[in-house]
CSV table of C-alpha atoms in Angstrom, one decimal:
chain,number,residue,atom,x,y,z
G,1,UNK,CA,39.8,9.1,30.2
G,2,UNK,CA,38.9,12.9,30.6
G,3,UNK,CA,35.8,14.3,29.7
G,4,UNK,CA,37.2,15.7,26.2
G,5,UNK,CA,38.4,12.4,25.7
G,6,UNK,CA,34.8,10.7,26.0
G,7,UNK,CA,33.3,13.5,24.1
G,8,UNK,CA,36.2,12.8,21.3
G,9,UNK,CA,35.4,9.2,21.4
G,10,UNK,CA,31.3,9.6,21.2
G,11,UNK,CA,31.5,12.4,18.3
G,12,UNK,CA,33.4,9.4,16.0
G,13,UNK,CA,30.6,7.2,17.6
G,14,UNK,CA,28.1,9.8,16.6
G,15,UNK,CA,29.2,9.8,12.9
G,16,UNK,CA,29.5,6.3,12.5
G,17,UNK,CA,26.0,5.6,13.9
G,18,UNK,CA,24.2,8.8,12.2
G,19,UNK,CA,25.9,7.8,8.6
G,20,UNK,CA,27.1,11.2,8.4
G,21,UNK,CA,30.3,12.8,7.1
G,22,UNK,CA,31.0,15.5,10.0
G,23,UNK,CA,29.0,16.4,13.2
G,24,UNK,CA,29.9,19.2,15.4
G,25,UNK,CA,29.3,17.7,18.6
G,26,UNK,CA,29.2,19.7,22.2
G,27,UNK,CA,28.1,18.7,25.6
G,28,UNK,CA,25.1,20.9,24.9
G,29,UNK,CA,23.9,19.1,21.9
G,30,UNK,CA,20.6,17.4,22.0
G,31,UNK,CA,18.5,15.0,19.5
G,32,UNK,CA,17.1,18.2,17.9
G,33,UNK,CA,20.2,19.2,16.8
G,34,UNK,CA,21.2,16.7,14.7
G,35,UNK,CA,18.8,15.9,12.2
G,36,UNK,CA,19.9,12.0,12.3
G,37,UNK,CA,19.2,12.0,16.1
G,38,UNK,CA,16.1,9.8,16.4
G,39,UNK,CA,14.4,7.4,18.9
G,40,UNK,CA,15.7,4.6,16.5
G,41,UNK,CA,19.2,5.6,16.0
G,42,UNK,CA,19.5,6.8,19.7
G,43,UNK,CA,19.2,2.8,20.7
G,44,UNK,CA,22.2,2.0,18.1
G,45,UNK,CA,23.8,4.9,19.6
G,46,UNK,CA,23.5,3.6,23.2
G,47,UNK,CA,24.8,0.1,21.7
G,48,UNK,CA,27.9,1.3,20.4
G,49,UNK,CA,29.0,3.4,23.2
G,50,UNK,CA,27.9,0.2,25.7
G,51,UNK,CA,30.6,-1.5,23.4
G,52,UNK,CA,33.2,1.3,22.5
G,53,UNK,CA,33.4,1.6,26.6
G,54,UNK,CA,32.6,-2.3,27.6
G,55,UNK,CA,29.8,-0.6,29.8
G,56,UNK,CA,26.0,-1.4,30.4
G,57,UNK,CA,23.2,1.3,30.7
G,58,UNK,CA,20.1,0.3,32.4
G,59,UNK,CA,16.6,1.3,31.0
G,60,UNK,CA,16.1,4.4,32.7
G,61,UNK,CA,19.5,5.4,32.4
G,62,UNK,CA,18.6,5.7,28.9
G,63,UNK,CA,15.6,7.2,29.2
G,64,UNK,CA,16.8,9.8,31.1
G,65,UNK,CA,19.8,11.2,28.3
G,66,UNK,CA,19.3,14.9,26.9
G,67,UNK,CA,22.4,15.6,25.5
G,68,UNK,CA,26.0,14.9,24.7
G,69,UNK,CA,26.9,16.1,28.2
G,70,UNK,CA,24.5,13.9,29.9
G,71,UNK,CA,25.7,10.8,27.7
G,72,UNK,CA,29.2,12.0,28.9
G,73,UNK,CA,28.9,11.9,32.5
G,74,UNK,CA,27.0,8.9,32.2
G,75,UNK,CA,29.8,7.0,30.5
G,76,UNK,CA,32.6,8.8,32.8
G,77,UNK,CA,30.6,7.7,35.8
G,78,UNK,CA,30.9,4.0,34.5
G,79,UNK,CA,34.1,3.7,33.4
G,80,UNK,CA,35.4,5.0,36.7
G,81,UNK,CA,33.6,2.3,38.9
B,1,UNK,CA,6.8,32.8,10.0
B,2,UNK,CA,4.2,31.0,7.7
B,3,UNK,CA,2.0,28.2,9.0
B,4,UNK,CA,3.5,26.4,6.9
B,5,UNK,CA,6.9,26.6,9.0
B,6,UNK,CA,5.5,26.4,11.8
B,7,UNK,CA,3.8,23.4,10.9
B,8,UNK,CA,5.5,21.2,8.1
B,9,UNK,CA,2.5,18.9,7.6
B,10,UNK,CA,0.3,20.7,7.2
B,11,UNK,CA,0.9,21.6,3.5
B,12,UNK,CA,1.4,17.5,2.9
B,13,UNK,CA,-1.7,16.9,4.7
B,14,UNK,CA,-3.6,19.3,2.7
B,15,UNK,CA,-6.3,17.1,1.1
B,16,UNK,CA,-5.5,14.3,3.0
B,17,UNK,CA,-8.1,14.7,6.1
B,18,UNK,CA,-8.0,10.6,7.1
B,19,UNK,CA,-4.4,10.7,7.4
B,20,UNK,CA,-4.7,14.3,9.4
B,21,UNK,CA,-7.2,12.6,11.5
B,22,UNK,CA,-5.2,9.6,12.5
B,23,UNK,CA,-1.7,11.9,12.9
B,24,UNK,CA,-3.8,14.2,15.0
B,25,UNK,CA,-5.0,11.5,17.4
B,26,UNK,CA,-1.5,10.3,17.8
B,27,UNK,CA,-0.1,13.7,18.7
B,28,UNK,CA,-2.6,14.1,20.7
B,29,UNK,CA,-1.1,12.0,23.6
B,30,UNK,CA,2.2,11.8,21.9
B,31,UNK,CA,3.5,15.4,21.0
B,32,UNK,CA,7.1,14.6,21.0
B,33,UNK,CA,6.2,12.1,18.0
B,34,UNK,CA,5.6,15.0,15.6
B,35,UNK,CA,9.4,15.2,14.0
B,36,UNK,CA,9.2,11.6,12.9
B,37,UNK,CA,6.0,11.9,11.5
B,38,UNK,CA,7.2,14.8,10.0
B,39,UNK,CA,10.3,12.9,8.4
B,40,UNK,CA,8.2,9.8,7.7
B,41,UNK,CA,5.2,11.5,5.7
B,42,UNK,CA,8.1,13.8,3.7
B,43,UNK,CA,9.5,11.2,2.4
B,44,UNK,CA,6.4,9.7,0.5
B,45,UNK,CA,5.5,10.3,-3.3
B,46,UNK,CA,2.5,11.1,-4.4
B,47,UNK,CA,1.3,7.3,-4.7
B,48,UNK,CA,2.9,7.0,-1.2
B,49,UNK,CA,0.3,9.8,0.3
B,50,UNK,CA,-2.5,8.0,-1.9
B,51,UNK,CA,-2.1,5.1,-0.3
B,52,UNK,CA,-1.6,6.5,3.1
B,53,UNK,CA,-4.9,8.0,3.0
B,54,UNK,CA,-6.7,4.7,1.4
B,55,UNK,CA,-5.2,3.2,4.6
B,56,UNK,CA,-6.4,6.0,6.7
B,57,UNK,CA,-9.5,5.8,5.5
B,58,UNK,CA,-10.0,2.6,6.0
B,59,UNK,CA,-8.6,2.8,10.0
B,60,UNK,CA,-10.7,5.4,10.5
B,61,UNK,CA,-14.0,3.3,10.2
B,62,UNK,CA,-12.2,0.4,12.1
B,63,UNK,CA,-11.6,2.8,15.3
B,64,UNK,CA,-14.2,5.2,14.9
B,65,UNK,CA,-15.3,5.9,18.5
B,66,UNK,CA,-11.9,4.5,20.3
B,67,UNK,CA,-9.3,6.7,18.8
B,68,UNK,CA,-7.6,8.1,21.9
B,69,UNK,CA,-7.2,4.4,22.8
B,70,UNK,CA,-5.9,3.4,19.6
B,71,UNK,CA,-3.4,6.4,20.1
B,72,UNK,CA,-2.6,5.4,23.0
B,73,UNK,CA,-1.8,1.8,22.3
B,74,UNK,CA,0.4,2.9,19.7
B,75,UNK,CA,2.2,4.4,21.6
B,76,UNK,CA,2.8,2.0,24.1
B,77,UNK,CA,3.4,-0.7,21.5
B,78,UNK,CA,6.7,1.9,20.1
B,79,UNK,CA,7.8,1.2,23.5
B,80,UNK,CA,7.6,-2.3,23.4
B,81,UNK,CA,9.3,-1.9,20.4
B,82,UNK,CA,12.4,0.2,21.2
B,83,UNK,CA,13.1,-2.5,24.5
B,84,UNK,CA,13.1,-4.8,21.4
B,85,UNK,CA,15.2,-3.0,19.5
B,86,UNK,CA,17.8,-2.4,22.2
B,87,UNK,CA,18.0,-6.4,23.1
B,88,UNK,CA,18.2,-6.8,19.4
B,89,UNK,CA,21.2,-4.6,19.0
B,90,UNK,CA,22.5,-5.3,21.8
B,91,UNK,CA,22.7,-10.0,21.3
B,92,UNK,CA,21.9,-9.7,17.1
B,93,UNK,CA,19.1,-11.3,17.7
B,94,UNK,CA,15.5,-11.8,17.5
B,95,UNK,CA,14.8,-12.1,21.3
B,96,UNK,CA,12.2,-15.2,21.0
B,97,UNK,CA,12.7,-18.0,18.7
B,98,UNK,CA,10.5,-19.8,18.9
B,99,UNK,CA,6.4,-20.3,18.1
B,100,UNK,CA,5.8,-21.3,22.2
B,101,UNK,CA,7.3,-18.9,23.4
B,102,UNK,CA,6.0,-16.2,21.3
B,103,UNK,CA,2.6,-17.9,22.1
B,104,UNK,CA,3.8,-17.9,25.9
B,105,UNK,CA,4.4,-14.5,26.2
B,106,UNK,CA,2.6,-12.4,23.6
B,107,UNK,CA,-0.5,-14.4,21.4
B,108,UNK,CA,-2.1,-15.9,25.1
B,109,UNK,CA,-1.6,-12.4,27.0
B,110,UNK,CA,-5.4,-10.8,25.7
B,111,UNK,CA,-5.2,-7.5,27.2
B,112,UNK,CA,-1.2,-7.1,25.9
B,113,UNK,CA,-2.9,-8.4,22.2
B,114,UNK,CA,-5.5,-6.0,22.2
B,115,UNK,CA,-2.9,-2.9,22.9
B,116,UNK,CA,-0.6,-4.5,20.6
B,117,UNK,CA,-2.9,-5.2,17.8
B,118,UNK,CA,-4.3,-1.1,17.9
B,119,UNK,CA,-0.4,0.0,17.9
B,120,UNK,CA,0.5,-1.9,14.5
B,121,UNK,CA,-3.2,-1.0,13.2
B,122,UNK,CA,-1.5,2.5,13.1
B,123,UNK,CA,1.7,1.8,11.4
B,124,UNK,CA,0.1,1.1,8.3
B,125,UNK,CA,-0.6,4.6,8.2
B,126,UNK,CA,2.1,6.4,9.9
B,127,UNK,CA,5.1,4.4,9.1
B,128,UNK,CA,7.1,5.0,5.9
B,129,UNK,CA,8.4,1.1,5.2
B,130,UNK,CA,4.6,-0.2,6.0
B,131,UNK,CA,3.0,2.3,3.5
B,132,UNK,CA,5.1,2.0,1.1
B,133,UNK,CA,4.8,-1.6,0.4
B,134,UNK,CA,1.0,-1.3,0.9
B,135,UNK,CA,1.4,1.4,-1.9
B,136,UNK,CA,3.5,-1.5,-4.0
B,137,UNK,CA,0.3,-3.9,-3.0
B,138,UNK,CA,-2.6,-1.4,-4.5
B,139,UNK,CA,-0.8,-0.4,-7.3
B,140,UNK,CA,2.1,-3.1,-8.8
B,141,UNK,CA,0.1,-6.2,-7.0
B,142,UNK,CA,-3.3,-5.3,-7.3
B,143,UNK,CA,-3.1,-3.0,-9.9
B,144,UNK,CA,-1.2,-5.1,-12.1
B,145,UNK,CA,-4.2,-7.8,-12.2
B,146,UNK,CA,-5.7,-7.5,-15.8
B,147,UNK,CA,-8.0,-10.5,-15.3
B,148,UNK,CA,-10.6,-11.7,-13.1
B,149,UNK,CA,-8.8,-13.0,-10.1
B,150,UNK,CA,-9.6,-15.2,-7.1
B,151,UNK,CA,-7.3,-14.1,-4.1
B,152,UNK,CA,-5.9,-15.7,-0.8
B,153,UNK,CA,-4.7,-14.0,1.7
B,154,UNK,CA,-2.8,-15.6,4.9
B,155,UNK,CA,-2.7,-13.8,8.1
B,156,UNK,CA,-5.3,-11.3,7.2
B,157,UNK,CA,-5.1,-9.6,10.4
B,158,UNK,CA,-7.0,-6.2,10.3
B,159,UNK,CA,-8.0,-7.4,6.7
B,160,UNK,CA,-6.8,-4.3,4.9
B,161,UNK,CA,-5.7,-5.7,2.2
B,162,UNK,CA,-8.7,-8.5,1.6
B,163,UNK,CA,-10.7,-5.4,1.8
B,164,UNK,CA,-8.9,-3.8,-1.3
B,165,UNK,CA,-8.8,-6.7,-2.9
B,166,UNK,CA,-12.3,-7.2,-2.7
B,167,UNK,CA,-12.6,-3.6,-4.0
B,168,UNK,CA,-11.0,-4.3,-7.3
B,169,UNK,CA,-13.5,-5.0,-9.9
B,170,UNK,CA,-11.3,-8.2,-11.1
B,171,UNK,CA,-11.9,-9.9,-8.1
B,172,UNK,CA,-14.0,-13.1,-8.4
B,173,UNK,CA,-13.3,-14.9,-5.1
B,174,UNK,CA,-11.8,-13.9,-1.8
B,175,UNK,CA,-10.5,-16.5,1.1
B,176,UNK,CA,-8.3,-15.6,3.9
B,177,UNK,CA,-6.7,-17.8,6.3
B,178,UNK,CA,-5.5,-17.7,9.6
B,179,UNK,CA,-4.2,-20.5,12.7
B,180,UNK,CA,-6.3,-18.8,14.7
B,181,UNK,CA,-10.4,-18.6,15.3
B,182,UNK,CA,-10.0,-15.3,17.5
B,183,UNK,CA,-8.4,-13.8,14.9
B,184,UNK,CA,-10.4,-15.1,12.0
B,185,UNK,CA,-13.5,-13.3,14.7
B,186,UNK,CA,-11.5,-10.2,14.7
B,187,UNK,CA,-10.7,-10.4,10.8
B,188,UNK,CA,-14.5,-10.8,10.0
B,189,UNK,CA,-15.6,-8.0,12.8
B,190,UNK,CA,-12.7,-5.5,10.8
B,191,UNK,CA,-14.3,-6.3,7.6
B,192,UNK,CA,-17.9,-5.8,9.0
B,193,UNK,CA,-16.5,-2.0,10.1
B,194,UNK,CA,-14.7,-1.3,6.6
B,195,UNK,CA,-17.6,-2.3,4.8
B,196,UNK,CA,-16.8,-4.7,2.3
B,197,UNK,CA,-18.4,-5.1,-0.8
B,198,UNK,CA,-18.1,-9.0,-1.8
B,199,UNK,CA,-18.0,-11.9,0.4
B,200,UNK,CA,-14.6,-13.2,2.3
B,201,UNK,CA,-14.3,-17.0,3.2
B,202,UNK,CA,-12.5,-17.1,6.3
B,203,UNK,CA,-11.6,-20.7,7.5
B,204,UNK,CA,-9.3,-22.2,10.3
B,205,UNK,CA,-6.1,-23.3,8.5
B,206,UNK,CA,-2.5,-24.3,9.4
B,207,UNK,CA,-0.9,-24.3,6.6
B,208,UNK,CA,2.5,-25.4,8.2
B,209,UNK,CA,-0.1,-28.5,8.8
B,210,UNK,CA,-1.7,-29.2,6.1
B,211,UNK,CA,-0.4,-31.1,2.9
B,212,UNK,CA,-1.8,-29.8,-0.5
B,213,UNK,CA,-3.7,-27.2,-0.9
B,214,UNK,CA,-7.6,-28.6,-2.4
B,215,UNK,CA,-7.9,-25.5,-4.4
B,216,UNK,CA,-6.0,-23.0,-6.5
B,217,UNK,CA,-5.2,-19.3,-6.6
B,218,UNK,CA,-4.5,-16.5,-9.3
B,219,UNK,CA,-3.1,-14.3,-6.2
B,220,UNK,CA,-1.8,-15.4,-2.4
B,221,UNK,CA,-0.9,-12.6,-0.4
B,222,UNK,CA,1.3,-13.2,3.0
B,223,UNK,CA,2.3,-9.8,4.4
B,224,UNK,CA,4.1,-9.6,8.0
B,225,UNK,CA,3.6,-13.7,9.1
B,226,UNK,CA,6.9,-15.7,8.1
B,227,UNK,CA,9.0,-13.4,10.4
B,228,UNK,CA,6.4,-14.7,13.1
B,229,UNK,CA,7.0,-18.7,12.1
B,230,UNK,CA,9.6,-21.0,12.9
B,231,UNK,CA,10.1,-22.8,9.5
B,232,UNK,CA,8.7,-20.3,6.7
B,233,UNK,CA,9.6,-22.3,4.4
B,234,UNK,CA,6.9,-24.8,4.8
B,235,UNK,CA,5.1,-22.2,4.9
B,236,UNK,CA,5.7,-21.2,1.2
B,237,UNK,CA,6.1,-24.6,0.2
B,238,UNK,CA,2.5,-24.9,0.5
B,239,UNK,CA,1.4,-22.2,-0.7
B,240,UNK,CA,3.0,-22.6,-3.9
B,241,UNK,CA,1.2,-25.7,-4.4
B,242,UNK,CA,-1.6,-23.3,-4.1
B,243,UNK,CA,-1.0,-21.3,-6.7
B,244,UNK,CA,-2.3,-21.7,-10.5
B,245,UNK,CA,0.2,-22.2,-12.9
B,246,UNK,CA,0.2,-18.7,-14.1
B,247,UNK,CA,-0.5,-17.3,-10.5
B,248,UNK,CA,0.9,-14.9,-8.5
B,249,UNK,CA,2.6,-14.7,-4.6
B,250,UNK,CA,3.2,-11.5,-2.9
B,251,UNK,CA,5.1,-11.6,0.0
B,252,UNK,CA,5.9,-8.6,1.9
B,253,UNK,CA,8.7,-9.6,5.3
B,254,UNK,CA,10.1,-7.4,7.1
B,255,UNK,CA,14.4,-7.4,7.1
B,256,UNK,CA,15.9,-7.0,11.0
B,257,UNK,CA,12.4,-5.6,12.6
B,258,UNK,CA,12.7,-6.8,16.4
B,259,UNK,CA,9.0,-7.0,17.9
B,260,UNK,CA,8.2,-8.9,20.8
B,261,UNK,CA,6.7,-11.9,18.6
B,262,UNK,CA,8.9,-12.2,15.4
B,263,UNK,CA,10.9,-15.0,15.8
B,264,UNK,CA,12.3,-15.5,12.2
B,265,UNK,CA,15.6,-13.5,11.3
B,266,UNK,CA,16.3,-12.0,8.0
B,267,UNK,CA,18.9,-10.0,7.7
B,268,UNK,CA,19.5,-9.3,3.7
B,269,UNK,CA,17.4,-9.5,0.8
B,270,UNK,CA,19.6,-12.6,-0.8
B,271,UNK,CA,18.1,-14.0,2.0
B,272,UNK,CA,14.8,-13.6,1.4
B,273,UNK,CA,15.0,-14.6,-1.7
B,274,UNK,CA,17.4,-18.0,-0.5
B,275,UNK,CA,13.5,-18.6,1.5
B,276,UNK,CA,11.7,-18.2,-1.7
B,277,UNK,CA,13.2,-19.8,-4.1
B,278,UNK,CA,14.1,-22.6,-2.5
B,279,UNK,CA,10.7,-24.0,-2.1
B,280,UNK,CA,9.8,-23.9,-6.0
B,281,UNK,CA,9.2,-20.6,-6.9
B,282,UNK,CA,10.5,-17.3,-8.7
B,283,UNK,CA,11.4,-14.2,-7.7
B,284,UNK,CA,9.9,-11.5,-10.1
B,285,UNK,CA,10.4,-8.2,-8.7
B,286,UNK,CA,11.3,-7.1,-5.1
B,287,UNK,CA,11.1,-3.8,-3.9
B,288,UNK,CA,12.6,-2.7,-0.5
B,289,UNK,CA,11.8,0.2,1.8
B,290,UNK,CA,13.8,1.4,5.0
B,291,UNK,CA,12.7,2.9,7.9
B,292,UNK,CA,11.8,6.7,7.6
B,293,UNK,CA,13.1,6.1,3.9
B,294,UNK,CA,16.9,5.9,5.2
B,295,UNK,CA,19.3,4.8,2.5
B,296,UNK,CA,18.9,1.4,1.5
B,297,UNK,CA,22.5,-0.1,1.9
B,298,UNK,CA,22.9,2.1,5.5
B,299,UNK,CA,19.9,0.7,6.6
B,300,UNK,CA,20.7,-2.7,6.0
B,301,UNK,CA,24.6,-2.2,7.1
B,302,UNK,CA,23.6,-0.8,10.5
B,303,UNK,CA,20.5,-3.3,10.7
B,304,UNK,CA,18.0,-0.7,10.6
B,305,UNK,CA,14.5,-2.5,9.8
B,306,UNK,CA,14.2,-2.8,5.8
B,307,UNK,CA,10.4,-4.4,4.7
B,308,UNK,CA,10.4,-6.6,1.4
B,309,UNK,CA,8.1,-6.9,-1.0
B,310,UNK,CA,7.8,-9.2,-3.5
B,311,UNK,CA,6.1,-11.0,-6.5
B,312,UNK,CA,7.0,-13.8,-7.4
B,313,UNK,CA,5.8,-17.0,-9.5
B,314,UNK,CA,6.4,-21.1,-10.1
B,315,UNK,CA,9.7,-21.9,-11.3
């Protein structure tokens, strides 16, 4: 799956998640951005894409996400192993 | 740009210097906490922000002296929290299930305890779902008492709630119980600090232990302990034979709330009121508040926690 792909996939993942209508999602975005975005709904977030992808992130590999882009290479990293 | 702008609470916290206090502490050695304190304290009414700073108040005196501690703590205990929330989202579960266990790894473990007690001290000022059914408590629990009352209270914890009880003019007695003597010590050491006005009986009881109660109540109060008990229902079962025939339960549970000790799943409120009813009693009024005040069916369709309160009476 390419990287426009994944970031395809986690914007749906995003609005489902966020209970929003529409998001306008780019590797750039970050928490701050969207208004939804918060410590609680970023571990439902990570949950879904562990499940959309049938991946696992550890601890710190959560931790560690900024933005879309870094959740994107994350998940492209782990589907390609 | 106003101050206003660059700082959206301070026009909320304008005449609210307790809750200021406590916020300020927190941000102190949390600064990225400030947008969902922001959210959380927008969202309140004007009886909401009332009670937040009766609660503030009130935590004020009981960590006068050990605030950057108690900031601290909460702080760690929101990330014992979130590892919580990620197993529970993760297995739709409650990690523990049962009372040993909980006892293994949390109530035996003093120095985790202390930390952990300080963390959820501060919720009941800085989290929306906790200070809104406090706010239900004052005003639609205590508030709606129009005689003289004697109260029980199960679980009392900090005591913040014996302590307003004991502030209403109506009330004529005061007990609270808890399973355990070092909390009971704590319990009568928080109510030392607040500075309550009547006398509180606090006794040693297991109430999942013992058979009828010997004496009767116009108002029991359990807030936050089923989620924490294996059966809960024997826990109401006895307290409803504890209850005068006109008297009142409130009983405020939390609704898919992952902590490292609650071992009791709930998931929707016709559950909670399954629990309730089936051990003799009535549900008069529930009210139910999400997490940073997020949309009631969302929050309980993405399991987001959801904290029930509510009255109820004998069948």
């Amino acid at each position: 799956m390419s990287s426009a792909e994944i970031l395809n996939e986690l914007r749906e993942i995003m609005i489902d998640v966020f209970d929003v209508d529409d998001l306008e999602v780019t590797p750039a975005t970050t928490a701050e951005d969207v208004e939804e975005w918060d410590s609680l709904s970023h571990v439902r977030l990570v949950v879904a894409v562990e499940r959309k992808f049938k991946i696992k992130f550890k601890n710190s590999e959560i931790e560690a996400l900024k933005s879309v882009g870094d959740l994107v290479n994350l998940i492209e990293a782990k589907t390609a192993a | 740009m106003s101050e206003t702008a660059s700082d959206p609470l301070a026009e909320i916290l304008a005449g609210l210097p307790n809750t200021r206090a406590v916020i300020d502490s927190v941000l102190a050695v949390w600064p990225e906490h400030a947008a969902y304190l922001a959210k959380s304290l927008q969202a309140r009414t004007p009886a909401m922000l009332a009670a937040t700073e009766a609660a503030a108040t009130a935590v004020r005196r009981l960590t006068a002296g050990n605030e950057a501690t108690v900031a601290a703590d909460y702080r760690w205990t929101c990330d014992r929290l979130r590892e919580e929330e990620l197993f529970f989202h993760r297995e739709e579960r409650y990690r523990l299930s049962t009372f040993a266990e909980a006892m293994a790894e949390v109530y035996s473990d003093h120095a985790y305890m202390a930390r952990y007690v300080n963390g959820l001290l501060l919720t009941q000022v800085l989290w929306f779902n906790h200070v809104a059914t406090f706010e239900m408590f004052l005003n639609r629990v205590l508030g709606a008492q129009t005689q003289p009352f004697d109260y029980l209270e199960v679980g009392p914890g900090h005591g913040l709630m014996v302590y307003f009880a004991a502030a209403s003019s109506l009330s004529r007695s005061l007990e609270a119980w808890d399973v355990s003597a070092v909390s009971l010590r704590e319990t009568a050491a928080a109510l030392d600090k607040m500075g309550v006005e009547k006398p509180v009986s606090l006794t040693e009881v297991d109430i999942l232990k013992a058979g009828q109660s010997e004496r009767r109540y116009d108002l029991i109060v359990i807030s936050e302990v089923l989620e924490h008990l294996e059966r809960p229902e024997q826990a109401l079962r006895f307290l409803t034979t504890a209850l005068k025939p006109d008297g009142r339960i409130f009983v405020n549970v939390p609704l898919n709330s992952p902590s490292p000790d609650h071992i009791y799943l709930l998931s929707s409120p016709d559950e909670v009121t399954a629990l309730v009813e089936g051990v003799g009693l009535k549900v008069e009024t529930m009210e139910l508040y999400a997490t940073q005040a997020k949309k009631l069916e969302s929050a309980l369709r993405n399991r987001i926690t959801v904290s029930a309160g509510l009255v109820a009476r004998r069948a």
